[in-house]
Amino acid sequence: MMNRYKSRNIESAGKKLQAERETEKSGIAKNQVVTTVIEDMSENGEGIGKVDGYTLFVKDAVVGDRAEVKIVKAKKSYGYARLVKLLTPSPDRAVPVCPAAAPCGGCQLQAMSYEAQLRFKENKVKNHLERIGGFTDVQVLPIIGMEDPLHYRNKAQFPVSRDKDGNIRTGFYAGRTHSVIETPHCYIGHPVNDRILALVKAYMEREGIRPYDENLHKGLVRHILIRRAAATGQIMVCLIINGRKLPAADKLVRSLSEVEGMTTVGFNVNRERTNVILGEKTVILYGPGYITDRIGALSFRISPQSFFQVNPVQTEKLYEKALEFADLKGEETVWDLYCGIGTISLFLAGKAKQVYGVEIVPQAIENARENAELNRIENASFFVGKAEEVLPEWYERQCGKARQDKAKNENGEKEVCECRDGKTCADVIIVDPPRKGCDQKLLDTIVRIKPERLVYVSCNSATLARDLNYLCREGFVLEKVQPVDMFAMTVGVECVALLTFIE
Ligand code: SAH
């Protein structure tokens, strides 16, 4: 006991000493209040100001603000601060519509006018392309914004917890924490969410069902997932639970089915100690287990585990861009990697000879196949698996052997993929990976295939820039990048990039 006490004391003395040393160097210390002008924005949406050359990251500050800020953490060359008093507000400021905008971690940019948000995102993309990708003169097209940047999301995942008085709380996580902030109404979600949350809460209270406590790994309900198809109004509710059964499930179904558009109710089992929201198993209590939405002229079935773009208004614009960049004439073989429920694949199928989609989530591929049928599309096939495994295997089987033989025989022959029938195995490749970007093995295979066009759809411009850098070192040319605002009020930005490979 004594030892532990001592070592903790030494540790905290060490920390104090370090803090003092850092203060000596910078002259800035925790709790100090300083005045600064915000000159830039970090990619997480914090304002960046300087005090005598010392950099401060200021939460809720906007470029152009002059403000008094209080240091919350001081490091050697930079620190974090919070806004104390706004001395001169930036012309880019807007009054956040949501009263919980500052504490809630969901929207980081509500204090900025929408125009300024769009400029911020365009700059973020340019910065990533330049700093990470090494592209100095790439054509970044003006970002495609929204007409009405509120209430756009078709999906919400509300964490459920308890407050100090034991009441059930649903809302969102506060920035960088796991404490739940009760938001009476989320301004980027659909208003019907409020009613659904109230009904689920009432059901939990009536039936004595406890929210999940992630510290104790006890309690039942972890999250409430709500999806609403914008075009059809169909709604799906799925409770993510730390258990195998949902007590009095029929009562939940009865109460939720009163909500207009309620199409599917179910629960998903997640008994792990994890931040990942969904577990493997989903049980459907009511309805067909999916909702149907439309993008453009196509219909899509979406089940709880499948990915579907969260902003339907912008998704259509995003896919139109992908289609435009793919520039299909009708004779092409197209691969859509990371295809989800086959949205991009089916969007492109009408203009291609054949489309192949690859996706890791089996339920999504099930949806993709149903969606092809639903839309009477016959030239799209789908594979379950990792993009970085399926495409290389297929390539080796179809083309690799023939290409290698050819390279061996004809010295100096360019390494161009040629199938046995003399046609390239992929004229156009589309990738749309999750935030971490493409797997290296996939990029290597794409480089070997050398499709005429590669359309890279990305929700993370940092990993996009990293992957583009590699592809361009290996012979691709980055033609243009189109940012699209899919995540208004937040720091997220979507991009479509076009690369070509010219012999
Ligand atoms: N293009 C789709 C989905 C994009 S989201 C759309 O616009 O709706 C990215 C998708 O990649 C998700 O569906 C995710 O399940 C899938 N995924 C993640 N890792 C993967 C991998 N290694 N191989 C294939 N798919 C993967």
XYZ file of C-alpha atoms in Angstrom, residues 18-493:
476
model
C 7.398 18.295 -16.461
C 4.516 20.755 -16.573
C 6.712 23.380 -14.866
C 9.498 22.781 -17.353
C 7.074 23.122 -20.242
C 5.710 26.318 -18.719
C 9.248 27.703 -18.393
C 9.852 27.140 -22.072
C 6.559 28.486 -23.360
C 5.593 30.868 -20.563
C 2.071 29.402 -20.857
C 0.553 27.421 -17.998
C -2.652 25.560 -17.315
C -5.578 27.743 -16.206
C -3.910 30.890 -17.530
C -6.228 33.186 -19.472
C -4.764 34.742 -22.628
C -6.032 36.714 -25.595
C -5.606 35.287 -29.054
C -6.792 35.691 -32.623
C -7.926 32.507 -34.363
C -5.975 32.262 -37.611
C -6.726 28.773 -38.821
C -8.786 25.668 -38.125
C -7.506 22.235 -37.207
C -8.984 19.354 -39.133
C -11.016 18.429 -36.055
C -12.683 21.811 -36.163
C -10.781 23.517 -33.330
C -9.696 27.125 -33.852
C -5.922 27.636 -33.999
C -4.477 30.772 -32.424
C -1.002 31.889 -31.427
C 0.324 33.593 -28.307
C 3.961 34.705 -28.713
C 4.595 31.910 -31.184
C 2.922 29.308 -28.951
C 0.109 27.426 -30.727
C -3.263 27.021 -29.077
C -6.098 24.734 -30.165
C -9.325 26.326 -29.039
C -12.562 24.363 -28.911
C -15.664 26.122 -30.301
C -13.595 28.972 -31.754
C -13.903 30.055 -35.381
C -11.325 31.508 -37.778
C -11.359 35.277 -37.359
C -12.452 35.281 -33.690
C -10.517 37.433 -31.211
C -11.094 35.891 -27.834
C -10.001 35.373 -24.281
C -9.241 31.717 -23.807
C -8.331 29.607 -20.809
C -5.521 27.058 -21.122
C -6.737 23.569 -20.241
C -3.560 21.731 -21.209
C -0.086 23.162 -21.844
C 2.537 21.197 -23.760
C 5.990 22.350 -24.803
C 5.123 23.967 -28.099
C 1.346 23.848 -28.167
C -1.633 23.696 -25.858
C -5.401 23.296 -25.674
C -7.733 26.038 -24.521
C -11.392 26.795 -24.179
C -13.259 29.914 -25.078
C -13.870 32.254 -22.091
C -14.935 35.484 -23.745
C -15.477 36.372 -27.359
C -13.946 39.853 -27.807
C -14.501 40.247 -31.564
C -16.603 37.515 -33.173
C -15.524 36.252 -36.575
C -17.716 37.200 -39.557
C -17.843 33.425 -40.223
C -19.734 32.822 -36.989
C -23.288 31.533 -36.825
C -25.499 30.931 -33.836
C -25.668 27.146 -33.397
C -29.219 25.924 -33.936
C -28.767 23.154 -31.403
C -28.570 24.099 -27.719
C -26.321 21.071 -27.115
C -23.939 21.914 -30.002
C -20.974 22.828 -27.789
C -20.877 19.871 -25.391
C -22.104 17.275 -27.907
C -19.380 15.571 -29.923
C -21.651 15.083 -32.929
C -21.473 18.472 -34.664
C -18.150 20.260 -34.474
C -18.919 23.126 -36.854
C -22.295 24.496 -35.801
C -20.696 27.755 -34.653
C -19.658 28.384 -38.290
C -21.863 29.698 -41.075
C -22.581 27.003 -43.657
C -20.594 28.946 -46.284
C -17.568 28.952 -43.965
C -18.019 25.241 -43.276
C -17.815 24.541 -47.005
C -14.644 26.633 -47.335
C -13.174 24.820 -44.326
C -13.824 21.440 -45.960
C -12.428 22.458 -49.317
C -9.255 23.645 -47.589
C -9.047 20.487 -45.547
C -9.074 18.402 -48.735
C -6.493 20.663 -50.443
C -4.241 20.537 -47.364
C -4.352 16.760 -47.174
C -3.660 16.390 -50.877
C -0.720 18.751 -50.584
C 0.787 17.699 -47.246
C 0.109 13.968 -47.288
C -0.249 13.341 -51.005
C 2.419 15.730 -52.260
C 0.022 17.108 -54.916
C 0.574 20.818 -55.411
C -1.379 21.585 -58.564
C -4.249 19.111 -58.519
C -7.651 20.299 -59.656
C -9.935 20.388 -56.612
C -13.416 21.262 -57.853
C -15.662 23.529 -55.757
C -17.343 21.487 -53.031
C -20.945 20.422 -53.656
C -22.932 21.750 -50.709
C -26.508 21.286 -49.500
C -29.439 23.610 -49.881
C -30.710 22.812 -46.408
C -27.873 21.463 -44.256
C -30.098 20.308 -41.351
C -32.144 17.176 -40.600
C -30.393 15.339 -43.401
C -29.245 12.119 -41.721
C -31.166 8.929 -42.426
C -29.475 6.998 -39.645
C -28.802 7.609 -35.963
C -27.243 5.459 -33.281
C -28.118 6.762 -29.848
C -26.129 5.469 -26.871
C -28.293 4.624 -23.854
C -27.116 5.205 -20.291
C -28.243 6.375 -16.849
C -27.826 9.791 -15.245
C -26.825 10.388 -11.607
C -30.423 10.007 -10.458
C -30.807 6.703 -12.227
C -32.954 8.034 -15.088
C -32.493 6.565 -18.537
C -30.596 8.908 -20.836
C -30.383 8.745 -24.617
C -28.457 11.191 -26.703
C -24.929 11.508 -28.004
C -21.465 11.224 -26.596
C -19.789 14.434 -25.454
C -16.681 15.222 -27.515
C -13.819 12.722 -26.883
C -15.689 11.033 -24.011
C -18.269 8.349 -23.433
C -20.549 10.384 -21.235
C -23.967 10.710 -22.780
C -25.419 14.156 -23.337
C -29.154 14.177 -23.484
C -30.167 15.954 -26.653
C -33.870 16.695 -26.702
C -33.753 16.925 -30.471
C -30.892 16.244 -32.853
C -30.860 18.872 -35.578
C -29.074 16.776 -38.182
C -31.286 13.723 -37.651
C -34.907 13.165 -38.656
C -37.489 14.599 -36.223
C -39.221 11.199 -35.953
C -36.213 10.013 -33.901
C -37.502 11.996 -30.903
C -40.755 10.067 -30.785
C -39.029 6.724 -31.235
C -36.552 7.436 -28.441
C -39.391 8.441 -26.122
C -41.258 5.205 -26.909
C -38.184 3.022 -26.339
C -37.423 4.821 -23.076
C -41.001 4.425 -21.867
C -40.873 0.716 -22.720
C -37.593 0.298 -20.820
C -38.963 2.115 -17.773
C -42.226 0.155 -17.784
C -40.499 -3.191 -18.122
C -37.628 -2.344 -15.747
C -35.023 -2.844 -18.474
C -31.650 -1.415 -17.562
C -29.369 0.562 -19.854
C -25.928 -0.890 -20.436
C -23.118 0.373 -18.185
C -19.881 0.118 -20.108
C -17.661 0.379 -17.007
C -19.366 -2.523 -15.249
C -20.239 -4.336 -18.498
C -23.721 -4.820 -17.032
C -27.230 -3.799 -18.066
C -29.011 -4.557 -21.319
C -29.659 -1.812 -23.853
C -26.492 -0.313 -25.351
C -27.666 1.638 -28.373
C -30.814 2.444 -30.300
C -30.271 2.351 -34.051
C -32.854 4.165 -36.138
C -32.903 4.278 -39.918
C -35.439 6.127 -42.005
C -35.581 5.818 -45.774
C -35.926 9.371 -47.067
C -37.720 8.484 -50.318
C -40.265 6.021 -48.893
C -40.563 7.067 -45.236
C -39.952 3.475 -44.101
C -38.399 3.188 -40.639
C -36.267 0.531 -38.983
C -35.492 0.397 -35.256
C -32.893 -1.947 -33.846
C -31.916 -2.131 -30.165
C -28.342 -3.241 -29.601
C -28.311 -5.323 -26.455
C -25.852 -6.968 -24.097
C -27.901 -10.157 -23.912
C -29.523 -12.825 -26.024
C -33.145 -11.884 -25.430
C -35.217 -8.757 -25.245
C -37.841 -9.027 -22.460
C -41.438 -8.157 -23.390
C -40.352 -7.639 -26.980
C -43.978 -7.792 -28.160
C -44.734 -4.691 -26.098
C -41.898 -2.783 -27.730
C -43.144 -3.866 -31.144
C -46.714 -2.872 -30.315
C -45.726 0.576 -29.225
C -43.261 1.225 -32.078
C -45.610 -0.025 -34.770
C -47.850 2.952 -34.029
C -45.236 5.211 -35.578
C -46.108 5.938 -39.190
C -43.702 4.199 -41.563
C -42.436 1.652 -38.997
C -41.381 -1.255 -41.207
C -38.867 -3.307 -39.266
C -38.119 -3.730 -35.545
C -35.375 -5.963 -34.216
C -32.482 -6.319 -31.854
C -28.821 -7.003 -32.335
C -26.741 -8.982 -29.866
C -23.457 -7.415 -28.788
C -22.065 -8.911 -25.559
C -18.485 -7.783 -26.054
C -16.607 -5.091 -24.159
C -16.122 -2.959 -27.231
C -16.732 0.426 -28.832
C -17.979 -1.287 -31.963
C -21.718 -0.726 -31.965
C -23.179 -3.734 -33.769
C -22.609 -7.375 -32.894
C -22.839 -10.288 -35.292
C -26.379 -11.502 -34.692
C -29.587 -9.635 -35.489
C -33.039 -10.911 -34.536
C -36.043 -9.462 -36.366
C -39.141 -8.997 -34.207
C -41.392 -7.279 -36.699
C -41.447 -6.718 -40.453
C -39.256 -8.049 -43.242
C -35.890 -7.192 -41.674
C -35.103 -4.355 -44.050
C -36.328 -1.007 -45.280
C -36.417 0.078 -48.916
C -35.071 3.429 -50.052
C -34.566 5.014 -53.454
C -31.647 6.863 -54.949
C -32.443 8.306 -58.339
C -34.426 5.705 -60.259
C -33.144 2.740 -58.243
C -34.576 1.035 -55.156
C -32.423 -0.425 -52.406
C -33.114 -2.823 -49.580
C -31.154 -2.006 -46.456
C -30.827 -4.348 -43.480
C -29.581 -3.266 -40.027
C -26.019 -4.462 -40.572
C -25.565 -3.018 -44.051
C -23.843 0.223 -44.802
C -25.914 2.877 -46.536
C -24.793 6.476 -47.120
C -26.223 8.671 -44.353
C -27.132 11.693 -46.456
C -29.593 10.707 -49.187
C -29.792 14.166 -50.812
C -26.035 14.298 -51.315
C -25.623 10.606 -52.098
C -27.350 11.037 -55.420
C -24.974 13.902 -56.291
C -21.994 11.818 -55.146
C -22.988 8.827 -57.263
C -23.704 11.072 -60.273
C -20.133 12.333 -59.971
C -18.761 8.805 -59.678
C -20.729 7.872 -62.804
C -19.495 10.962 -64.659
C -15.868 10.221 -63.684
C -16.236 6.564 -64.703
C -17.222 7.845 -68.194
C -18.719 4.539 -69.280
C -19.573 3.816 -72.896
C -21.370 0.524 -72.379
C -18.567 -1.896 -73.184
C -16.635 -1.767 -69.929
C -16.011 -4.304 -67.216
C -16.258 -2.440 -63.930
C -15.231 -3.459 -60.407
C -16.926 -1.753 -57.470
C -14.801 -2.534 -54.422
C -16.217 -1.972 -50.920
C -19.647 -1.990 -52.574
C -21.937 -2.201 -49.504
C -25.453 -3.042 -50.710
C -24.399 -2.514 -54.319
C -25.542 1.083 -54.673
C -22.689 2.323 -56.865
C -22.533 -0.999 -58.743
C -26.188 -0.769 -59.736
C -25.925 2.936 -60.482
C -23.187 2.084 -62.993
C -24.585 -1.175 -64.360
C -26.911 0.504 -66.865
C -23.912 2.071 -68.587
C -21.456 -0.871 -68.377
C -21.085 -4.312 -69.896
C -20.517 -6.034 -66.576
C -20.135 -4.902 -62.972
C -18.549 -6.898 -60.141
C -19.077 -5.774 -56.540
C -17.027 -6.874 -53.538
C -18.013 -6.354 -49.905
C -16.976 -7.871 -46.579
C -20.395 -7.912 -44.825
C -22.435 -10.950 -45.989
C -25.800 -9.312 -45.194
C -24.856 -6.366 -47.404
C -24.059 -8.693 -50.307
C -27.376 -10.436 -49.738
C -29.000 -6.996 -50.043
C -26.885 -6.227 -53.129
C -28.100 -9.356 -54.911
C -31.720 -8.638 -53.924
C -31.257 -5.063 -55.101
C -29.995 -6.183 -58.505
C -33.110 -8.334 -58.835
C -35.407 -5.621 -57.494
C -34.126 -3.261 -60.188
C -34.022 -5.975 -62.890
C -30.299 -5.561 -63.388
C -28.670 -8.650 -64.800
C -25.116 -7.567 -65.487
C -24.016 -7.147 -61.869
C -22.479 -9.935 -59.755
C -21.431 -9.697 -56.168
C -18.787 -11.401 -54.030
C -18.531 -11.583 -50.237
C -14.974 -11.093 -49.055
C -12.163 -8.664 -48.471
C -11.481 -6.471 -51.477
C -7.763 -7.060 -50.920
C -8.300 -10.813 -51.238
C -11.076 -11.181 -53.806
C -9.616 -8.922 -56.507
C -6.003 -10.241 -56.305
C -7.258 -13.847 -56.405
C -9.543 -13.150 -59.339
C -6.797 -11.262 -61.138
C -4.295 -14.067 -60.658
C -6.781 -16.619 -61.902
C -8.031 -14.645 -64.866
C -5.160 -12.547 -66.031
C -1.999 -12.964 -64.034
C -0.878 -16.176 -65.627
C -1.400 -14.982 -69.187
C 0.345 -11.696 -68.447
C 3.325 -13.368 -66.814
C 3.773 -15.738 -69.724
C 3.640 -12.860 -72.127
C 6.121 -10.783 -70.143
C 8.516 -13.710 -70.074
C 8.267 -14.356 -73.787
C 8.332 -10.879 -75.129
C 11.113 -9.060 -73.429
C 10.414 -5.455 -72.540
C 6.659 -5.945 -73.002
C 4.710 -3.526 -70.818
C 2.987 -5.211 -67.919
C -0.559 -4.746 -69.093
C -3.287 -6.996 -67.857
C -4.674 -9.075 -70.654
C -7.294 -11.713 -70.221
C -7.182 -14.768 -72.393
C -9.886 -13.320 -74.592
C -7.716 -10.302 -75.197
C -9.919 -7.934 -73.193
C -8.781 -6.177 -70.055
C -10.247 -7.679 -66.895
C -11.178 -4.294 -65.500
C -11.567 -1.182 -67.581
C -12.801 0.880 -64.683
C -12.328 0.286 -60.959
C -14.267 2.099 -58.256
C -13.115 1.950 -54.647
C -15.069 3.323 -51.686
C -13.195 2.115 -48.602
C -13.913 2.867 -44.941
C -11.943 5.607 -43.120
C -8.672 3.708 -43.009
C -8.415 3.695 -46.800
C -7.447 0.871 -49.149
C -5.374 -2.101 -48.149
C -1.877 -2.062 -49.669
C -2.444 -5.431 -51.290
C -5.477 -4.073 -53.107
C -3.565 -1.005 -54.307
C -0.787 -3.275 -55.593
C -3.286 -5.316 -57.572
C -4.923 -2.199 -59.019
C -1.482 -1.029 -60.113
C -0.893 -4.351 -61.835
C -4.293 -4.329 -63.546
C -3.863 -0.734 -64.719
C -7.503 0.065 -65.437
C -8.095 2.978 -67.773
C -9.939 4.793 -65.030
C -9.936 4.521 -61.287
C -12.627 6.346 -59.342
C -11.735 6.667 -55.665
C -14.664 7.588 -53.390
C -13.463 8.465 -49.896
C -14.850 9.661 -46.575
C -11.352 10.470 -45.258
C -9.229 12.847 -47.292
C -6.091 11.993 -45.277
C -6.054 8.307 -46.241
C -7.267 9.271 -49.727
C -4.193 11.498 -50.146
C -1.915 8.724 -48.862
C -3.336 6.165 -51.312
C -3.353 8.618 -54.242
C 0.308 9.358 -53.595
C 1.133 5.671 -53.926
C -1.016 5.169 -57.023
C 0.507 8.175 -58.774
C 4.036 7.030 -57.999
C 3.060 3.789 -59.721
C 1.895 5.371 -62.954
C -1.615 6.724 -62.404
C -2.407 10.367 -63.070
C -4.670 12.218 -60.658
C -7.042 14.168 -62.888
C -9.376 15.849 -60.411
C -10.938 15.668 -56.978
C -14.566 16.555 -56.226
C -15.404 17.196 -52.560
C -19.052 16.636 -51.599
C -20.580 17.789 -48.327
C -22.208 14.618 -47.035
C -21.809 15.518 -43.351
C -22.958 19.125 -42.875
C -22.255 20.653 -39.421
C -19.497 18.116 -38.794
C -15.832 18.099 -39.870
C -16.344 15.135 -42.228
C -15.996 15.548 -45.967
